[in-house]
C-alpha cells in the first residue's frame, strides 16, 4: 500500500518561556538533521533561526521563521514561535499554522509564567503537544519535579516516557521506557546502539514502565482491553495509544535532555514523528466563501487552493511571504486571490527555507509550509486562494475540537 506523502510531514512549533532553551533546542534539531553543519551558539549570535539582527542583539526570539528539515524519511517544518509575551499576536499566528508542538521547560525552574500563557494559547488552538524538559545537566535539575509542575500548573496528564541516567553534571542519557533500553551520549555525540538498562536502574525503570502502562490503559479503551486480557501492554499498543492520547490532547508525552550538551535531541525528533500529527490527522479548516457560506477544507492537494500568510520578512532575496497551504496546490507563476485584501497577486517563486539556504520548488501542496516571492501586498493573516473559489479562512483563536482517532 502506498502511503500518502502528507503522512510524512510534521508542521511543528517549539513553545517555551524565554530562556528555557527554545533557540538551543531549535539549533540542535537543525544540527542533528544535517540542516546546518555548524552548531550555532546563542551567545555568539550565530543561531540560524534568529534572522533579524535586532533579535540577536536582544537574545530573544522575536520574529517567527519557518525552517524545513528532514528526519527519518519525514519532513519537519519548524515554525519558530516567539516566547516573549509582547509578541502575543505573532504567537497566535504561528500557533494557527502548526499541527503539533514541543513545549520546552527548564529542568530546574519547571513551569514558568510565560510557559503558562503560551500553553493556554496552544490549548485554545487545540495544538497537540509533547514536552521536553531541558537543561537536565544543570545543578538542581529534577525531571520528576518538572513533571509535577506541568501537572499542577498546566493540568494535562503528563506521561514521562524516559528515565534520566545520571544527574546534573553526570547526566549522560535516558532509559527509553518504550523499548526498555538505554540511550547514551558522550561528548562526541550519541552512542550508536541502544544499550541494556543499567543494573542499578532496572527496577525503577520497570516500575515506571508499569505505571505508564496503567495510566495509558485507564485513558485509552484499546489499550485497556489488551491490559485486561494480558495484564500488560505491548510496545506497539503503548506507542499507538500514546499517539492517540497526544492527538486528542488527552495526555502529554514528556521527554528530557540537555540541548546545550546535545543530549536527548534525537529521541525528541523520533517522538515528534511518533506522537505528533501530520496534516492528515488534523481537522479541516473553516472559511467563509463569497456568499457568506461556510466552507471546510481538508488537506487535499486536488481541492481548490486555500493558504494562509502567517509571516512576511523583508530579506535580501526579496519580500518573503510564509504560507501554510491548507488545501489545493500552488504553482510557480500562479495568479492567486488575496481574499483578505481583495486583490490578485502573482507567485513568482516558491521556496523551501532550509536555515542557511532557500531551495526553489515548482509547487507546494496542501499541508506544506513554504515561503513565496512575488506577493506585493499580502499581509500576515491574509487568505490566498484560487481566484475562482474565493474564501477567507477563519481568524485565529477559534478552538477546533481535536480529531478523535480512537
Ligand atoms: P530561549 O530564550 O528559550 O530561546 O533560550 P536559549 O536557547 O536562548 O537558552 C537560554 C540560555 O540557556 C542560554 O544561555 C543557553 O546556552 C542556555 N541553555 C540552553 N539549553 C541548555 C541546557 O541544556 N543546559 C544548560 N545548562 N544551559 C542551556
GROMACS .gro file of C-alpha atoms and ligand atoms in nm, residues 16-25 42-43 59-61 134-138 257-261, ligand 1:
model
   53
   16UNK     CA    1   0.875   2.795   2.567
   17UNK     CA    2   0.931   3.052   2.830
   18UNK     CA    3   1.218   3.287   2.737
   19UNK     CA    4   1.544   3.124   2.845
   20UNK     CA    5   1.408   2.769   2.871
   21UNK     CA    6   1.626   2.682   2.573
   22UNK     CA    7   1.397   2.706   2.272
   23UNK     CA    8   1.663   2.857   2.047
   24UNK     CA    9   1.921   2.599   2.158
   25UNK     CA   10   1.675   2.311   2.102
   42UNK     CA   11   2.308   3.154   2.126
   43UNK     CA   12   2.574   3.367   2.293
   59UNK     CA   13   1.894   3.744   2.271
   60UNK     CA   14   1.527   3.654   2.242
   61UNK     CA   15   1.341   3.511   1.951
  134UNK     CA   16   1.564   2.071   2.900
  135UNK     CA   17   1.877   2.160   3.097
  136UNK     CA   18   1.899   1.824   3.272
  137UNK     CA   19   2.270   1.897   3.316
  138UNK     CA   20   2.206   2.197   3.543
  257UNK     CA   21   1.762   1.610   2.784
  258UNK     CA   22   2.017   1.881   2.764
  259UNK     CA   23   2.003   2.067   2.436
  260UNK     CA   24   2.316   2.260   2.521
  261UNK     CA   25   2.515   1.941   2.568
  407LIG     P1   26   1.526   3.070   2.464
  407LIG     O1   27   1.518   3.207   2.519
  407LIG     O2   28   1.418   2.981   2.517
  407LIG     O3   29   1.539   3.065   2.314
  407LIG     O4   30   1.659   3.004   2.530
  407LIG     P2   31   1.805   2.989   2.470
  407LIG     O5   32   1.816   2.873   2.380
  407LIG     O6   33   1.850   3.122   2.422
  407LIG     O7   34   1.884   2.947   2.603
  407LIG     C1   35   1.890   3.032   2.716
  407LIG     C2   36   2.020   3.007   2.791
  407LIG     O8   37   2.016   2.875   2.845
  407LIG     C3   38   2.143   3.016   2.701
  407LIG     O9   39   2.248   3.074   2.777
  407LIG     C4   40   2.174   2.870   2.670
  407LIG    O10   41   2.311   2.847   2.644
  407LIG     C5   42   2.129   2.801   2.798
  407LIG     N1   43   2.088   2.662   2.775
  407LIG     C6   44   2.008   2.614   2.676
  407LIG     N2   45   1.995   2.481   2.685
  407LIG     C7   46   2.066   2.443   2.792
  407LIG     C8   47   2.092   2.316   2.853
  407LIG    O11   48   2.050   2.210   2.809
  407LIG     N3   49   2.172   2.319   2.964
  407LIG     C9   50   2.224   2.435   3.015
  407LIG     N4   51   2.300   2.425   3.125
  407LIG     N5   52   2.204   2.554   2.959
  407LIG    C10   53   2.126   2.559   2.849
   0.00000   0.00000   0.00000
